GROMACS .gro file of N, CA and C in nm:
model
  306
    1MET      N    1   0.486 -11.852  -0.243
    1MET     CA    2   0.496 -11.715  -0.285
    1MET      C    3   0.483 -11.680  -0.408
    2ALA      N    4   0.514 -11.783  -0.519
    2ALA     CA    5   0.472 -11.754  -0.661
    2ALA      C    6   0.327 -11.735  -0.677
    3LEU      N    7   0.244 -11.799  -0.599
    3LEU     CA    8   0.114 -11.792  -0.605
    3LEU      C    9   0.057 -11.644  -0.584
    4VAL      N   10   0.117 -11.592  -0.449
    4VAL     CA   11   0.086 -11.466  -0.405
    4VAL      C   12   0.137 -11.360  -0.522
    5CYS      N   13   0.257 -11.360  -0.568
    5CYS     CA   14   0.304 -11.284  -0.670
    5CYS      C   15   0.200 -11.249  -0.783
    6LEU      N   16   0.161 -11.384  -0.825
    6LEU     CA   17   0.065 -11.380  -0.949
    6LEU      C   18  -0.087 -11.312  -0.912
    7ILE      N   19  -0.119 -11.353  -0.792
    7ILE     CA   20  -0.261 -11.306  -0.758
    7ILE      C   21  -0.255 -11.156  -0.740
    8VAL      N   22  -0.130 -11.093  -0.679
    8VAL     CA   23  -0.137 -10.959  -0.671
    8VAL      C   24  -0.078 -10.894  -0.782
    9GLY      N   25  -0.090 -10.939  -0.898
    9GLY     CA   26  -0.039 -10.881  -1.000
    9GLY      C   27   0.092 -10.873  -1.038
   10LEU      N   28   0.177 -10.941  -0.955
   10LEU     CA   29   0.319 -10.957  -0.949
   10LEU      C   30   0.383 -10.825  -0.915
   11VAL      N   31   0.329 -10.740  -0.846
   11VAL     CA   32   0.399 -10.619  -0.816
   11VAL      C   33   0.478 -10.636  -0.685
   12GLY      N   34   0.601 -10.599  -0.689
   12GLY     CA   35   0.694 -10.599  -0.576
   12GLY      C   36   0.763 -10.746  -0.560
   13CYS      N   37   0.743 -10.839  -0.639
   13CYS     CA   38   0.826 -10.964  -0.644
   13CYS      C   39   0.960 -10.948  -0.734
   14SER      N   40   1.053 -11.015  -0.667
   14SER     CA   41   1.180 -10.970  -0.736
   14SER      C   42   1.239 -11.114  -0.755
   15PRO      N   43   1.323 -11.139  -0.847
   15PRO     CA   44   1.380 -11.274  -0.869
   15PRO      C   45   1.475 -11.330  -0.771
   16ASP      N   46   1.458 -11.441  -0.713
   16ASP     CA   47   1.560 -11.499  -0.616
   16ASP      C   48   1.622 -11.591  -0.708
   17ASN      N   49   1.729 -11.591  -0.730
   17ASN     CA   50   1.803 -11.680  -0.839
   17ASN      C   51   1.837 -11.800  -0.759
   18GLY      N   52   1.855 -11.796  -0.620
   18GLY     CA   53   1.872 -11.916  -0.545
   18GLY      C   54   1.941 -12.041  -0.594
   19GLY      N   55   2.037 -12.008  -0.677
   19GLY     CA   56   2.118 -12.134  -0.734
   19GLY      C   57   2.055 -12.149  -0.873
   20ALA      N   58   1.934 -12.092  -0.906
   20ALA     CA   59   1.869 -12.131  -1.029
   20ALA      C   60   1.953 -12.051  -1.159
   21GLU      N   61   2.038 -12.105  -1.205
   21GLU     CA   62   2.097 -12.055  -1.327
   21GLU      C   63   2.014 -12.036  -1.470
   22SER      N   64   1.988 -11.927  -1.514
   22SER     CA   65   1.899 -11.930  -1.624
   22SER      C   66   1.973 -11.839  -1.751
   23GLY      N   67   2.011 -11.862  -1.860
   23GLY     CA   68   2.050 -11.765  -1.958
   23GLY      C   69   1.959 -11.676  -2.025
   24GLN      N   70   1.989 -11.621  -2.099
   24GLN     CA   71   1.881 -11.514  -2.161
   24GLN      C   72   1.772 -11.595  -2.244
   25LEU      N   73   1.838 -11.683  -2.309
   25LEU     CA   74   1.775 -11.767  -2.413
   25LEU      C   75   1.657 -11.852  -2.361
   26SER      N   76   1.674 -11.887  -2.209
   26SER     CA   77   1.582 -11.970  -2.135
   26SER      C   78   1.487 -11.896  -2.098
   27GLN      N   79   1.520 -11.765  -2.072
   27GLN     CA   80   1.400 -11.674  -2.014
   27GLN      C   81   1.339 -11.610  -2.117
   28GLU      N   82   1.405 -11.601  -2.250
   28GLU     CA   83   1.315 -11.542  -2.365
   28GLU      C   84   1.206 -11.666  -2.396
   29ARG      N   85   1.236 -11.795  -2.397
   29ARG     CA   86   1.181 -11.905  -2.418
   29ARG      C   87   1.032 -11.917  -2.335
   30PHE      N   88   1.072 -11.905  -2.192
   30PHE     CA   89   0.976 -11.882  -2.090
   30PHE      C   90   0.886 -11.796  -2.104
   31LEU      N   91   0.918 -11.668  -2.164
   31LEU     CA   92   0.839 -11.568  -2.169
   31LEU      C   93   0.746 -11.593  -2.301
   32THR      N   94   0.808 -11.628  -2.400
   32THR     CA   95   0.748 -11.666  -2.543
   32THR      C   96   0.616 -11.772  -2.511
   33GLU      N   97   0.673 -11.867  -2.451
   33GLU     CA   98   0.567 -12.002  -2.427
   33GLU      C   99   0.452 -11.931  -2.333
   34LEU      N  100   0.508 -11.851  -2.226
   34LEU     CA  101   0.375 -11.806  -2.149
   34LEU      C  102   0.278 -11.731  -2.224
   35ARG      N  103   0.332 -11.620  -2.285
   35ARG     CA  104   0.249 -11.528  -2.347
   35ARG      C  105   0.173 -11.607  -2.458
   36ASN      N  106   0.220 -11.708  -2.523
   36ASN     CA  107   0.134 -11.791  -2.595
   36ASN      C  108   0.034 -11.880  -2.555
   37ALA      N  109   0.081 -11.931  -2.426
   37ALA     CA  110  -0.035 -12.019  -2.359
   37ALA      C  111  -0.132 -11.941  -2.272
   38ALA      N  112  -0.079 -11.822  -2.220
   38ALA     CA  113  -0.160 -11.759  -2.127
   38ALA      C  114  -0.153 -11.590  -2.184
   39PRO      N  115  -0.220 -11.583  -2.285
   39PRO     CA  116  -0.225 -11.423  -2.341
   39PRO      C  117  -0.246 -11.315  -2.255
   40ASP      N  118  -0.336 -11.314  -2.124
   40ASP     CA  119  -0.333 -11.223  -2.061
   40ASP      C  120  -0.235 -11.202  -1.973
   41SER      N  121  -0.134 -11.280  -1.984
   41SER     CA  122   0.000 -11.247  -1.931
   41SER      C  123   0.084 -11.112  -1.993
   42ALA      N  124   0.021 -11.073  -2.096
   42ALA     CA  125   0.059 -10.974  -2.157
   42ALA      C  126   0.044 -10.841  -2.079
   43TYR      N  127  -0.057 -10.845  -1.953
   43TYR     CA  128  -0.056 -10.735  -1.885
   43TYR      C  129   0.047 -10.730  -1.772
   44SER      N  130   0.134 -10.794  -1.785
   44SER     CA  131   0.240 -10.810  -1.678
   44SER      C  132   0.378 -10.773  -1.720
   45LYS      N  133   0.455 -10.714  -1.685
   45LYS     CA  134   0.601 -10.700  -1.746
   45LYS      C  135   0.682 -10.800  -1.759
   46ASP      N  136   0.782 -10.830  -1.837
   46ASP     CA  137   0.857 -10.921  -1.849
   46ASP      C  138   0.932 -10.969  -1.717
   47GLU      N  139   0.980 -10.843  -1.677
   47GLU     CA  140   1.060 -10.875  -1.535
   47GLU      C  141   0.953 -10.917  -1.428
   48GLN      N  142   0.849 -10.881  -1.430
   48GLN     CA  143   0.756 -10.938  -1.330
   48GLN      C  144   0.738 -11.102  -1.344
   49LEU      N  145   0.699 -11.144  -1.461
   49LEU     CA  146   0.682 -11.267  -1.511
   49LEU      C  147   0.814 -11.360  -1.465
   50ILE      N  148   0.933 -11.318  -1.485
   50ILE     CA  149   1.079 -11.367  -1.476
   50ILE      C  150   1.086 -11.373  -1.327
   51ALA      N  151   1.060 -11.278  -1.261
   51ALA     CA  152   1.063 -11.277  -1.116
   51ALA      C  153   0.975 -11.394  -1.030
   52THR      N  154   0.852 -11.408  -1.102
   52THR     CA  155   0.778 -11.504  -1.044
   52THR      C  156   0.834 -11.641  -1.077
   53GLY      N  157   0.887 -11.653  -1.202
   53GLY     CA  158   0.920 -11.771  -1.247
   53GLY      C  159   1.029 -11.853  -1.167
   54PHE      N  160   1.131 -11.725  -1.135
   54PHE     CA  161   1.251 -11.784  -1.038
   54PHE      C  162   1.184 -11.796  -0.914
   55GLN      N  163   1.081 -11.743  -0.861
   55GLN     CA  164   1.016 -11.782  -0.715
   55GLN      C  165   0.988 -11.909  -0.738
   56VAL      N  166   0.917 -11.968  -0.818
   56VAL     CA  167   0.877 -12.097  -0.848
   56VAL      C  168   1.015 -12.200  -0.854
   57CYS      N  169   1.091 -12.152  -0.905
   57CYS     CA  170   1.229 -12.225  -0.913
   57CYS      C  171   1.285 -12.256  -0.743
   58ALA      N  172   1.263 -12.127  -0.716
   58ALA     CA  173   1.324 -12.131  -0.559
   58ALA      C  174   1.259 -12.208  -0.458
   59GLU      N  175   1.108 -12.243  -0.475
   59GLU     CA  176   1.034 -12.322  -0.417
   59GLU      C  177   1.070 -12.477  -0.437
   60LEU      N  178   1.069 -12.488  -0.576
   60LEU     CA  179   1.110 -12.619  -0.632
   60LEU      C  180   1.257 -12.665  -0.549
   61ALA      N  181   1.344 -12.577  -0.545
   61ALA     CA  182   1.475 -12.599  -0.484
   61ALA      C  183   1.470 -12.634  -0.349
   62ALA      N  184   1.367 -12.582  -0.293
   62ALA     CA  185   1.334 -12.598  -0.131
   62ALA      C  186   1.285 -12.730  -0.099
   63GLY      N  187   1.219 -12.796  -0.205
   63GLY     CA  188   1.172 -12.931  -0.193
   63GLY      C  189   1.045 -12.954  -0.235
   64ALA      N  190   0.974 -12.842  -0.266
   64ALA     CA  191   0.828 -12.853  -0.319
   64ALA      C  192   0.857 -12.925  -0.472
   65ASP      N  193   0.733 -12.978  -0.491
   65ASP     CA  194   0.735 -13.055  -0.658
   65ASP      C  195   0.625 -12.975  -0.713
   66LEU      N  196   0.627 -12.980  -0.861
   66LEU     CA  197   0.534 -12.921  -0.927
   66LEU      C  198   0.388 -12.960  -0.905
   67ASP      N  199   0.375 -13.077  -0.908
   67ASP     CA  200   0.247 -13.136  -0.852
   67ASP      C  201   0.190 -13.074  -0.732
   68GLU      N  202   0.253 -13.059  -0.648
   68GLU     CA  203   0.220 -12.987  -0.502
   68GLU      C  204   0.215 -12.859  -0.508
   69LEU      N  205   0.279 -12.783  -0.598
   69LEU     CA  206   0.266 -12.624  -0.633
   69LEU      C  207   0.139 -12.613  -0.703
   70GLY      N  208   0.103 -12.696  -0.783
   70GLY     CA  209  -0.032 -12.707  -0.891
   70GLY      C  210  -0.153 -12.745  -0.811
   71ALA      N  211  -0.150 -12.813  -0.703
   71ALA     CA  212  -0.233 -12.862  -0.623
   71ALA      C  213  -0.286 -12.754  -0.504
   72ARG      N  214  -0.205 -12.674  -0.493
   72ARG     CA  215  -0.267 -12.563  -0.387
   72ARG      C  216  -0.399 -12.507  -0.394
   73ASP      N  217  -0.463 -12.484  -0.281
   73ASP     CA  218  -0.605 -12.441  -0.287
   73ASP      C  219  -0.591 -12.309  -0.325
   74PRO      N  220  -0.625 -12.259  -0.424
   74PRO     CA  221  -0.666 -12.108  -0.460
   74PRO      C  222  -0.749 -12.043  -0.380
   75ALA      N  223  -0.709 -11.913  -0.372
   75ALA     CA  224  -0.801 -11.816  -0.296
   75ALA      C  225  -0.942 -11.822  -0.345
   76GLU      N  226  -1.042 -11.810  -0.283
   76GLU     CA  227  -1.189 -11.840  -0.334
   76GLU      C  228  -1.227 -11.724  -0.431
   77ASN      N  229  -1.192 -11.636  -0.457
   77ASN     CA  230  -1.209 -11.527  -0.536
   77ASN      C  231  -1.118 -11.521  -0.680
   78LEU      N  232  -1.073 -11.627  -0.690
   78LEU     CA  233  -0.975 -11.655  -0.818
   78LEU      C  234  -1.065 -11.746  -0.931
   79THR      N  235  -1.068 -11.673  -1.044
   79THR     CA  236  -1.134 -11.733  -1.146
   79THR      C  237  -1.060 -11.850  -1.192
   80ASP      N  238  -1.125 -11.931  -1.268
   80ASP     CA  239  -1.050 -12.063  -1.329
   80ASP      C  240  -0.957 -12.045  -1.418
   81GLU      N  241  -0.973 -11.912  -1.485
   81GLU     CA  242  -0.850 -11.874  -1.580
   81GLU      C  243  -0.729 -11.830  -1.500
   82THR      N  244  -0.748 -11.753  -1.384
   82THR     CA  245  -0.638 -11.724  -1.308
   82THR      C  246  -0.561 -11.858  -1.255
   83VAL      N  247  -0.659 -11.944  -1.224
   83VAL     CA  248  -0.578 -12.061  -1.156
   83VAL      C  249  -0.497 -12.124  -1.286
   84GLU      N  250  -0.548 -12.159  -1.382
   84GLU     CA  251  -0.506 -12.209  -1.479
   84GLU      C  252  -0.376 -12.140  -1.534
   85ARG      N  253  -0.356 -12.005  -1.533
   85ARG     CA  254  -0.256 -11.926  -1.579
   85ARG      C  255  -0.153 -11.961  -1.469
   86ILE      N  256  -0.172 -11.935  -1.345
   86ILE     CA  257  -0.095 -11.978  -1.230
   86ILE      C  258  -0.025 -12.117  -1.266
   87ARG      N  259  -0.093 -12.231  -1.293
   87ARG     CA  260  -0.034 -12.347  -1.320
   87ARG      C  261   0.053 -12.349  -1.433
   88ILE      N  262  -0.007 -12.283  -1.536
   88ILE     CA  263   0.082 -12.266  -1.676
   88ILE      C  264   0.222 -12.205  -1.646
   89THR      N  265   0.237 -12.088  -1.582
   89THR     CA  266   0.353 -12.006  -1.521
   89THR      C  267   0.437 -12.125  -1.471
   90GLN      N  268   0.372 -12.177  -1.349
   90GLN     CA  269   0.463 -12.270  -1.275
   90GLN      C  270   0.541 -12.384  -1.350
   91ALA      N  271   0.464 -12.444  -1.457
   91ALA     CA  272   0.523 -12.564  -1.543
   91ALA      C  273   0.606 -12.505  -1.642
   92LEU      N  274   0.583 -12.374  -1.717
   92LEU     CA  275   0.692 -12.335  -1.785
   92LEU      C  276   0.821 -12.288  -1.722
   93ALA      N  277   0.800 -12.241  -1.580
   93ALA     CA  278   0.916 -12.181  -1.512
   93ALA      C  279   1.014 -12.324  -1.486
   94ALA      N  280   0.939 -12.423  -1.452
   94ALA     CA  281   1.015 -12.528  -1.438
   94ALA      C  282   1.068 -12.613  -1.557
   95GLU      N  283   1.017 -12.581  -1.650
   95GLU     CA  284   1.081 -12.637  -1.784
   95GLU      C  285   1.207 -12.557  -1.839
   96HIS      N  286   1.177 -12.433  -1.841
   96HIS     CA  287   1.252 -12.333  -1.885
   96HIS      C  288   1.355 -12.264  -1.784
   97LEU      N  289   1.321 -12.240  -1.681
   97LEU     CA  290   1.404 -12.177  -1.585
   97LEU      C  291   1.493 -12.246  -1.492
   98CYS      N  292   1.438 -12.352  -1.469
   98CYS     CA  293   1.514 -12.437  -1.369
   98CYS      C  294   1.479 -12.596  -1.388
   99PRO      N  295   1.500 -12.647  -1.499
   99PRO     CA  296   1.476 -12.785  -1.529
   99PRO      C  297   1.518 -12.905  -1.444
  100LYS      N  298   1.653 -12.850  -1.377
  100LYS     CA  299   1.692 -12.961  -1.284
  100LYS      C  300   1.645 -12.967  -1.154
  101ALA      N  301   1.562 -12.840  -1.110
  101ALA     CA  302   1.505 -12.848  -0.973
  101ALA      C  303   1.358 -12.908  -0.995
  102ALA      N  304   1.293 -12.932  -1.099
  102ALA     CA  305   1.175 -13.006  -1.118
  102ALA      C  306   1.173 -13.149  -1.114
   0.00000   0.00000   0.00000
């Protein structure tokens, strides 16, 4: 689902905290590092990025692992830059929003 959220520009995705507790500081760190590592994320609202991050956390909590999430075959029309941004978002979500799930 996180991949879908990123592909469609993060429209309509909402956070599913499903046990993933995250303080304001963790969210700020996630956003800061994401904006530094993937400058084109500036086109998305903070709320959208955090929602996608929490969706990654939900997938990790459901049993997926980060390598598995990053290894998904992207849709054929995605650029290499988009695929890299997705992987960066997944890694930073796991690091800052739900480190115990990763």
